[in-house]
PDB file of C-alpha atoms and ligand atoms in Angstrom:
ATOM      1  CA  MET A1143      49.083  36.689  52.357  1.00  0.00           C
ATOM      2  CA  ILE A1144      46.498  38.877  54.064  1.00  0.00           C
ATOM      3  CA  VAL A1145      44.445  37.692  57.026  1.00  0.00           C
ATOM      4  CA  ALA A1146      41.635  40.230  57.542  1.00  0.00           C
ATOM      5  CA  ILE A1147      40.131  40.282  61.017  1.00  0.00           C
ATOM      6  CA  ASP A1148      37.070  42.385  61.747  1.00  0.00           C
ATOM      7  CA  GLY A1149      34.597  42.577  64.579  1.00  0.00           C
ATOM      8  CA  PRO A1150      33.056  44.841  67.185  1.00  0.00           C
ATOM      9  CA  ALA A1151      34.875  46.536  70.078  1.00  0.00           C
ATOM     10  CA  GLY A1152      35.518  44.171  72.976  1.00  0.00           C
ATOM     11  CA  ALA A1153      35.388  40.878  71.055  1.00  0.00           C
ATOM     12  CA  GLY A1154      39.054  40.427  72.005  1.00  0.00           C
ATOM     13  CA  LYS A1155      40.347  41.366  68.560  1.00  0.00           C
ATOM     14  CA  SER A1156      43.489  43.273  69.399  1.00  0.00           C
ATOM     15  CA  THR A1157      45.049  40.795  71.854  1.00  0.00           C
ATOM     16  CA  VAL A1158      44.162  37.820  69.748  1.00  0.00           C
ATOM     17  CA  THR A1159      45.246  39.267  66.393  1.00  0.00           C
ATOM     18  CA  ARG A1160      48.621  40.374  67.741  1.00  0.00           C
ATOM     19  CA  LYS A1161      49.286  36.903  69.080  1.00  0.00           C
ATOM     20  CA  LEU A1162      48.050  35.277  65.888  1.00  0.00           C
ATOM     21  CA  ALA A1163      50.414  37.398  63.787  1.00  0.00           C
ATOM     22  CA  GLU A1164      53.289  36.413  66.075  1.00  0.00           C
ATOM     23  CA  ARG A1165      52.393  32.735  65.819  1.00  0.00           C
ATOM     24  CA  LEU A1166      52.191  32.874  62.018  1.00  0.00           C
ATOM     25  CA  GLY A1167      55.319  35.016  61.654  1.00  0.00           C
ATOM     26  CA  PHE A1168      53.206  37.697  59.945  1.00  0.00           C
ATOM     27  CA  MET A1169      53.276  41.428  60.539  1.00  0.00           C
ATOM     28  CA  PHE A1170      50.354  43.075  62.279  1.00  0.00           C
ATOM     29  CA  LEU A1171      48.377  46.110  61.165  1.00  0.00           C
ATOM     30  CA  ASP A1172      46.216  47.881  63.746  1.00  0.00           C
ATOM     31  CA  THR A1173      43.960  50.040  61.568  1.00  0.00           C
ATOM     32  CA  GLY A1174      42.057  51.443  64.574  1.00  0.00           C
ATOM     33  CA  ALA A1175      45.338  53.088  65.605  1.00  0.00           C
ATOM     34  CA  MET A1176      45.302  55.043  62.330  1.00  0.00           C
ATOM     35  CA  TYR A1177      41.846  56.532  62.995  1.00  0.00           C
ATOM     36  CA  ARG A1178      42.971  57.225  66.544  1.00  0.00           C
ATOM     37  CA  ALA A1179      46.112  59.011  65.307  1.00  0.00           C
ATOM     38  CA  VAL A1180      44.132  61.333  63.019  1.00  0.00           C
ATOM     39  CA  THR A1181      41.682  62.056  65.851  1.00  0.00           C
ATOM     40  CA  LEU A1182      44.501  62.861  68.304  1.00  0.00           C
ATOM     41  CA  VAL A1183      46.198  65.253  65.884  1.00  0.00           C
ATOM     42  CA  ALA A1184      42.861  66.952  65.086  1.00  0.00           C
ATOM     43  CA  LEU A1185      42.098  67.440  68.799  1.00  0.00           C
ATOM     44  CA  GLU A1186      45.588  68.774  69.532  1.00  0.00           C
ATOM     45  CA  ASN A1187      45.340  71.263  66.682  1.00  0.00           C
ATOM     46  CA  GLU A1188      41.760  72.219  67.574  1.00  0.00           C
ATOM     47  CA  ILE A1189      40.519  71.244  64.125  1.00  0.00           C
ATOM     48  CA  PRO A1190      36.700  71.269  64.018  1.00  0.00           C
ATOM     49  CA  LEU A1191      35.685  67.614  63.872  1.00  0.00           C
ATOM     50  CA  ASP A1192      32.958  68.340  61.342  1.00  0.00           C
ATOM     51  CA  ASP A1193      35.480  69.720  58.844  1.00  0.00           C
ATOM     52  CA  ASP A1194      36.085  66.672  56.649  1.00  0.00           C
ATOM     53  CA  ARG A1195      38.527  68.508  54.388  1.00  0.00           C
ATOM     54  CA  GLN A1196      40.854  69.444  57.235  1.00  0.00           C
ATOM     55  CA  LEU A1197      40.563  65.969  58.753  1.00  0.00           C
ATOM     56  CA  ALA A1198      41.501  64.474  55.377  1.00  0.00           C
ATOM     57  CA  ASP A1199      44.489  66.830  55.197  1.00  0.00           C
ATOM     58  CA  ILE A1200      45.691  65.424  58.510  1.00  0.00           C
ATOM     59  CA  ALA A1201      45.283  61.852  57.231  1.00  0.00           C
ATOM     60  CA  LYS A1202      47.229  62.820  54.112  1.00  0.00           C
ATOM     61  CA  THR A1203      50.080  64.672  55.794  1.00  0.00           C
ATOM     62  CA  ILE A1204      50.868  62.887  59.064  1.00  0.00           C
ATOM     63  CA  GLU A1205      53.616  60.340  58.918  1.00  0.00           C
ATOM     64  CA  LEU A1206      52.402  57.144  60.570  1.00  0.00           C
ATOM     65  CA  HIS A1207      54.863  54.473  61.453  1.00  0.00           C
ATOM     66  CA  PHE A1208      54.417  51.248  63.422  1.00  0.00           C
ATOM     67  CA  GLU A1209      57.024  49.274  65.306  1.00  0.00           C
ATOM     68  CA  GLY A1210      55.382  46.333  67.043  1.00  0.00           C
ATOM     69  CA  ASP A1211      52.834  47.877  69.406  1.00  0.00           C
ATOM     70  CA  THR A1212      54.436  51.308  69.252  1.00  0.00           C
ATOM     71  CA  VAL A1213      52.714  53.911  67.101  1.00  0.00           C
ATOM     72  CA  PHE A1214      54.780  56.841  65.872  1.00  0.00           C
ATOM     73  CA  ILE A1215      53.138  59.992  64.576  1.00  0.00           C
ATOM     74  CA  ASP A1216      55.583  62.264  62.768  1.00  0.00           C
ATOM     75  CA  GLY A1217      58.453  60.429  64.434  1.00  0.00           C
ATOM     76  CA  GLN A1218      57.104  60.610  68.007  1.00  0.00           C
ATOM     77  CA  ASP A1219      55.862  57.695  70.071  1.00  0.00           C
ATOM     78  CA  ARG A1220      52.171  58.488  70.673  1.00  0.00           C
ATOM     79  CA  SER A1221      51.013  54.944  71.561  1.00  0.00           C
ATOM     80  CA  GLU A1222      49.518  55.981  74.888  1.00  0.00           C
ATOM     81  CA  GLU A1223      47.838  59.214  73.844  1.00  0.00           C
ATOM     82  CA  ILE A1224      45.944  57.617  70.954  1.00  0.00           C
ATOM     83  CA  ARG A1225      44.166  55.368  73.488  1.00  0.00           C
ATOM     84  CA  LEU A1226      42.997  58.189  75.751  1.00  0.00           C
ATOM     85  CA  PRO A1227      39.226  58.091  76.439  1.00  0.00           C
ATOM     86  CA  GLU A1228      38.887  61.565  74.897  1.00  0.00           C
ATOM     87  CA  VAL A1229      40.183  60.185  71.575  1.00  0.00           C
ATOM     88  CA  THR A1230      37.824  57.191  71.751  1.00  0.00           C
ATOM     89  CA  ARG A1231      34.905  59.521  72.455  1.00  0.00           C
ATOM     90  CA  LYS A1232      35.672  61.804  69.526  1.00  0.00           C
ATOM     91  CA  ILE A1233      36.754  59.246  66.920  1.00  0.00           C
ATOM     92  CA  LYS A1234      33.332  58.915  65.300  1.00  0.00           C
ATOM     93  CA  SER A1235      33.591  62.076  63.161  1.00  0.00           C
ATOM     94  CA  VAL A1236      37.001  61.022  61.885  1.00  0.00           C
ATOM     95  CA  ALA A1237      35.936  57.448  61.120  1.00  0.00           C
ATOM     96  CA  ASP A1238      32.803  58.753  59.347  1.00  0.00           C
ATOM     97  CA  ALA A1239      34.727  61.099  57.045  1.00  0.00           C
ATOM     98  CA  VAL A1240      34.810  59.552  53.550  1.00  0.00           C
ATOM     99  CA  ALA A1241      38.038  61.293  52.480  1.00  0.00           C
ATOM    100  CA  VAL A1242      39.819  60.234  55.680  1.00  0.00           C
ATOM    101  CA  ARG A1243      38.820  56.627  55.060  1.00  0.00           C
ATOM    102  CA  GLU A1244      40.011  56.790  51.462  1.00  0.00           C
ATOM    103  CA  HIS A1245      43.468  57.921  52.549  1.00  0.00           C
ATOM    104  CA  LEU A1246      43.749  55.461  55.395  1.00  0.00           C
ATOM    105  CA  VAL A1247      42.516  52.511  53.330  1.00  0.00           C
ATOM    106  CA  ALA A1248      45.061  53.418  50.605  1.00  0.00           C
ATOM    107  CA  LEU A1249      47.768  53.547  53.284  1.00  0.00           C
ATOM    108  CA  GLN A1250      46.651  50.170  54.683  1.00  0.00           C
ATOM    109  CA  ARG A1251      46.930  48.653  51.199  1.00  0.00           C
ATOM    110  CA  ARG A1252      50.387  50.136  50.672  1.00  0.00           C
ATOM    111  CA  ILE A1253      51.646  48.812  53.994  1.00  0.00           C
ATOM    112  CA  ALA A1254      50.111  45.366  53.511  1.00  0.00           C
ATOM    113  CA  SER A1255      51.612  45.029  50.040  1.00  0.00           C
ATOM    114  CA  THR A1256      55.045  44.793  51.668  1.00  0.00           C
ATOM    115  CA  GLY A1257      54.620  41.308  53.174  1.00  0.00           C
ATOM    116  CA  ASP A1258      52.351  38.868  55.012  1.00  0.00           C
ATOM    117  CA  PHE A1259      49.951  40.702  57.311  1.00  0.00           C
ATOM    118  CA  VAL A1260      47.209  40.165  59.839  1.00  0.00           C
ATOM    119  CA  CYS A1261      45.067  43.308  59.437  1.00  0.00           C
ATOM    120  CA  GLU A1262      42.628  44.203  62.181  1.00  0.00           C
ATOM    121  CA  GLY A1263      39.729  46.636  61.997  1.00  0.00           C
ATOM    122  CA  ARG A1264      36.096  47.006  61.042  1.00  0.00           C
ATOM    123  CA  ASP A1265      36.255  47.030  57.230  1.00  0.00           C
ATOM    124  CA  GLN A1266      39.295  44.933  56.430  1.00  0.00           C
ATOM    125  CA  GLY A1267      37.496  42.001  54.798  1.00  0.00           C
ATOM    126  CA  THR A1268      34.865  44.164  53.118  1.00  0.00           C
ATOM    127  CA  VAL A1269      36.524  47.398  51.938  1.00  0.00           C
ATOM    128  CA  ALA A1270      40.292  47.411  52.443  1.00  0.00           C
ATOM    129  CA  PHE A1271      41.059  43.823  51.367  1.00  0.00           C
ATOM    130  CA  PRO A1272      38.019  42.254  49.696  1.00  0.00           C
ATOM    131  CA  GLN A1273      40.444  39.810  47.993  1.00  0.00           C
ATOM    132  CA  ALA A1274      42.070  38.730  51.293  1.00  0.00           C
ATOM    133  CA  GLU A1275      42.883  35.021  51.262  1.00  0.00           C
ATOM    134  CA  CYS A1276      41.499  34.578  54.769  1.00  0.00           C
ATOM    135  CA  LYS A1277      38.776  36.586  56.524  1.00  0.00           C
ATOM    136  CA  ILE A1278      37.674  36.187  60.099  1.00  0.00           C
ATOM    137  CA  PHE A1279      34.856  37.954  61.921  1.00  0.00           C
ATOM    138  CA  LEU A1280      35.299  37.873  65.699  1.00  0.00           C
ATOM    139  CA  THR A1281      32.189  38.252  67.818  1.00  0.00           C
ATOM    140  CA  ALA A1282      31.189  37.897  71.451  1.00  0.00           C
ATOM    141  CA  SER A1283      28.028  38.491  73.432  1.00  0.00           C
ATOM    142  CA  LYS A1284      27.553  42.000  74.817  1.00  0.00           C
ATOM    143  CA  ARG A1285      27.998  40.804  78.371  1.00  0.00           C
ATOM    144  CA  PHE A1286      31.317  39.099  77.619  1.00  0.00           C
ATOM    145  CA  ARG A1287      32.568  42.112  75.709  1.00  0.00           C
ATOM    146  CA  ALA A1288      31.632  44.364  78.623  1.00  0.00           C
ATOM    147  CA  ILE A1289      33.245  42.106  81.224  1.00  0.00           C
ATOM    148  CA  ARG A1290      36.470  42.031  79.158  1.00  0.00           C
ATOM    149  CA  ARG A1291      36.482  45.809  78.829  1.00  0.00           C
ATOM    150  CA  ALA A1292      35.701  46.372  82.537  1.00  0.00           C
ATOM    151  CA  LEU A1293      38.654  44.119  83.465  1.00  0.00           C
ATOM    152  CA  GLN A1294      40.972  46.058  81.121  1.00  0.00           C
ATOM    153  CA  LEU A1295      39.839  49.330  82.712  1.00  0.00           C
ATOM    154  CA  LYS A1296      40.342  47.894  86.183  1.00  0.00           C
ATOM    155  CA  GLU A1297      43.936  47.058  85.267  1.00  0.00           C
ATOM    156  CA  VAL A1298      44.575  50.739  84.576  1.00  0.00           C
ATOM    157  CA  GLY A1299      42.915  51.738  87.842  1.00  0.00           C
ATOM    158  CA  LYS A1300      39.420  52.631  86.568  1.00  0.00           C
ATOM    159  CA  ASP A1301      36.478  51.044  88.338  1.00  0.00           C
ATOM    160  CA  VAL A1302      33.375  50.856  86.179  1.00  0.00           C
ATOM    161  CA  THR A1303      30.343  48.632  86.343  1.00  0.00           C
ATOM    162  CA  VAL A1304      29.575  46.147  83.589  1.00  0.00           C
ATOM    163  CA  GLU A1305      26.306  48.048  83.014  1.00  0.00           C
ATOM    164  CA  GLU A1306      28.221  51.299  82.389  1.00  0.00           C
ATOM    165  CA  VAL A1307      30.459  49.536  79.907  1.00  0.00           C
ATOM    166  CA  ILE A1308      27.451  47.997  78.141  1.00  0.00           C
ATOM    167  CA  SER A1309      25.983  51.420  77.527  1.00  0.00           C
ATOM    168  CA  ASP A1310      29.343  52.583  76.021  1.00  0.00           C
ATOM    169  CA  ILE A1311      29.428  49.464  73.879  1.00  0.00           C
ATOM    170  CA  ASN A1312      25.907  50.155  72.623  1.00  0.00           C
ATOM    171  CA  VAL A1313      26.985  53.621  71.462  1.00  0.00           C
ATOM    172  CA  ARG A1314      30.142  52.305  69.753  1.00  0.00           C
ATOM    173  CA  ASP A1315      28.219  49.474  68.053  1.00  0.00           C
ATOM    174  CA  TYR A1316      25.624  51.899  66.790  1.00  0.00           C
ATOM    175  CA  ASN A1317      28.337  54.194  65.384  1.00  0.00           C
ATOM    176  CA  ASP A1318      30.359  51.338  63.878  1.00  0.00           C
ATOM    177  CA  GLU A1319      27.329  49.699  62.257  1.00  0.00           C
ATOM    178  CA  ASN A1320      25.630  52.829  60.977  1.00  0.00           C
ATOM    179  CA  ARG A1321      28.399  54.966  59.542  1.00  0.00           C
ATOM    180  CA  PRO A1322      27.889  55.904  55.898  1.00  0.00           C
ATOM    181  CA  VAL A1323      31.186  54.319  54.815  1.00  0.00           C
ATOM    182  CA  GLY A1324      33.420  51.519  56.116  1.00  0.00           C
ATOM    183  CA  ARG A1325      30.772  50.257  58.487  1.00  0.00           C
ATOM    184  CA  LEU A1326      31.302  47.154  60.567  1.00  0.00           C
ATOM    185  CA  MET A1327      30.002  44.265  58.520  1.00  0.00           C
ATOM    186  CA  LYS A1328      30.830  40.609  58.180  1.00  0.00           C
ATOM    187  CA  ALA A1329      32.113  39.826  54.685  1.00  0.00           C
ATOM    188  CA  ASP A1330      30.070  37.041  53.014  1.00  0.00           C
ATOM    189  CA  ASP A1331      33.161  34.851  52.863  1.00  0.00           C
ATOM    190  CA  ALA A1332      34.373  35.570  56.422  1.00  0.00           C
ATOM    191  CA  ILE A1333      34.431  32.820  59.029  1.00  0.00           C
ATOM    192  CA  GLU A1334      32.663  33.908  62.201  1.00  0.00           C
ATOM    193  CA  VAL A1335      34.329  32.979  65.483  1.00  0.00           C
ATOM    194  CA  ASN A1336      32.575  33.634  68.775  1.00  0.00           C
ATOM    195  CA  THR A1337      35.013  34.244  71.643  1.00  0.00           C
ATOM    196  CA  ASP A1338      32.587  33.837  74.595  1.00  0.00           C
ATOM    197  CA  ASN A1339      33.988  31.640  77.346  1.00  0.00           C
ATOM    198  CA  LYS A1340      37.217  31.002  75.433  1.00  0.00           C
ATOM    199  CA  SER A1341      40.690  31.890  76.628  1.00  0.00           C
ATOM    200  CA  VAL A1342      42.952  34.044  74.477  1.00  0.00           C
ATOM    201  CA  GLU A1343      45.094  30.964  73.827  1.00  0.00           C
ATOM    202  CA  ASP A1344      42.075  28.931  72.672  1.00  0.00           C
ATOM    203  CA  VAL A1345      40.935  31.644  70.286  1.00  0.00           C
ATOM    204  CA  VAL A1346      44.451  32.120  68.887  1.00  0.00           C
ATOM    205  CA  ALA A1347      44.746  28.359  68.331  1.00  0.00           C
ATOM    206  CA  GLU A1348      41.340  28.282  66.605  1.00  0.00           C
ATOM    207  CA  LEU A1349      42.297  31.165  64.306  1.00  0.00           C
ATOM    208  CA  GLU A1350      45.671  29.636  63.547  1.00  0.00           C
ATOM    209  CA  ARG A1351      43.920  26.419  62.446  1.00  0.00           C
ATOM    210  CA  ILE A1352      41.611  28.420  60.177  1.00  0.00           C
ATOM    211  CA  VAL A1353      44.562  30.228  58.561  1.00  0.00           C
ATOM    212  CA  GLN A1354      46.647  27.049  58.194  1.00  0.00           C
ATOM    213  CA  ASP A1355      43.663  25.257  56.577  1.00  0.00           C
ATOM    214  CA  ARG A1356      43.346  28.140  54.166  1.00  0.00           C
ATOM    215  CA  ILE A1357      47.044  28.041  53.340  1.00  0.00           C
ATOM    216  CA  ALA A1358      46.860  24.263  52.809  1.00  0.00           C
ATOM    217  CA  SER A1359      43.769  24.490  50.599  1.00  0.00           C
ATOM    218  CA  SER A1360      45.235  27.268  48.465  1.00  0.00           C
ATOM    219  CA  SER A1361      48.475  25.352  47.941  1.00  0.00           C
ATOM    220  CA  ASN A1362      46.436  22.253  46.946  1.00  0.00           C
ATOM    221  CA  ALA A1363      44.252  24.192  44.520  1.00  0.00           C
ATOM    222  CA  PRO A1364      44.779  23.261  40.857  1.00  0.00           C
ATOM    223  CA  ALA A1365      46.971  25.803  39.056  1.00  0.00           C
TER     224      ALA A1365
HETATM  225  O1  C5P B2880      39.960  49.125  67.087  1.00  0.00           O
HETATM  226  P1  C5P B2880      39.839  50.419  67.875  1.00  0.00           P
HETATM  227  O2  C5P B2880      38.906  50.340  69.036  1.00  0.00           O
HETATM  228  O3  C5P B2880      41.160  51.019  68.231  1.00  0.00           O
HETATM  229  O4  C5P B2880      39.170  51.427  66.827  1.00  0.00           O
HETATM  230  C1  C5P B2880      38.789  52.707  67.212  1.00  0.00           C
HETATM  231  C2  C5P B2880      37.640  53.191  66.334  1.00  0.00           C
HETATM  232  O5  C5P B2880      38.136  53.426  65.007  1.00  0.00           O
HETATM  233  C3  C5P B2880      36.493  52.195  66.163  1.00  0.00           C
HETATM  234  O6  C5P B2880      35.477  52.358  67.123  1.00  0.00           O
HETATM  235  C4  C5P B2880      35.950  52.541  64.808  1.00  0.00           C
HETATM  236  O7  C5P B2880      35.011  53.570  64.936  1.00  0.00           O
HETATM  237  C5  C5P B2880      37.139  53.112  64.066  1.00  0.00           C
HETATM  238  N1  C5P B2880      37.691  52.187  63.080  1.00  0.00           N
HETATM  239  C6  C5P B2880      37.167  52.206  61.823  1.00  0.00           C
HETATM  240  N2  C5P B2880      37.687  51.382  60.853  1.00  0.00           N
HETATM  241  C7  C5P B2880      38.717  50.565  61.129  1.00  0.00           C
HETATM  242  C8  C5P B2880      39.266  50.517  62.433  1.00  0.00           C
HETATM  243  C9  C5P B2880      38.711  51.345  63.403  1.00  0.00           C
HETATM  244  O8  C5P B2880      36.226  52.939  61.563  1.00  0.00           O
HETATM  245  N3  C5P B2880      39.227  49.801  60.151  1.00  0.00           N
END
């Protein structure tokens, strides 16, 4: 079974989807990490970020491997580097490149065909897994998303104001919603869940109910 979870940055997706996968006994696929990995390798090799062909070559040739939260690129643990602010700032060109997306979506489908997965990203319910049995679109108000992000940054020793984070979020939303391919969009059959004012545990419990209802209704469906 595939549970596709999409939504904007800061809606609490990554924490919640990891916990949901754990609760369900499913594996977890962090598709953002794939775009981050290609961006990191491009930056390290000084590949021009407007060269879609070379970016696609990276997507084709790097060996990506996930073990829990650890992301291996060509056998090396690069989990920390892929989250560096420089990577986040430069990811747009990589995520906009059609050929990169084709490779990464194909890889996502190959990985997810090996078992039950919770797949998290921007285009999971629309492009990667339009046939997913369960689709969820996580949202939150801008202010909540910014507060969440500011708290995460504080934990790693970076003090930023909520207003500064909101302006970053505006840029990321614009990029995610306006890219030519794989843009952030709610699938028609996705269930929207707003995470404002809810604890991680509450959201996980709500999502687990949605998935269990879906499992129950598909096992009751006439053959
Ligand atoms: O989820 P995360 O913040 O790690 O994603 C990083 C960036 O990768 C997003 O801002 C988005 O531009 C891109 N992305 C994407 N499609 C996905 C997952 C992430 O374009 N399925």
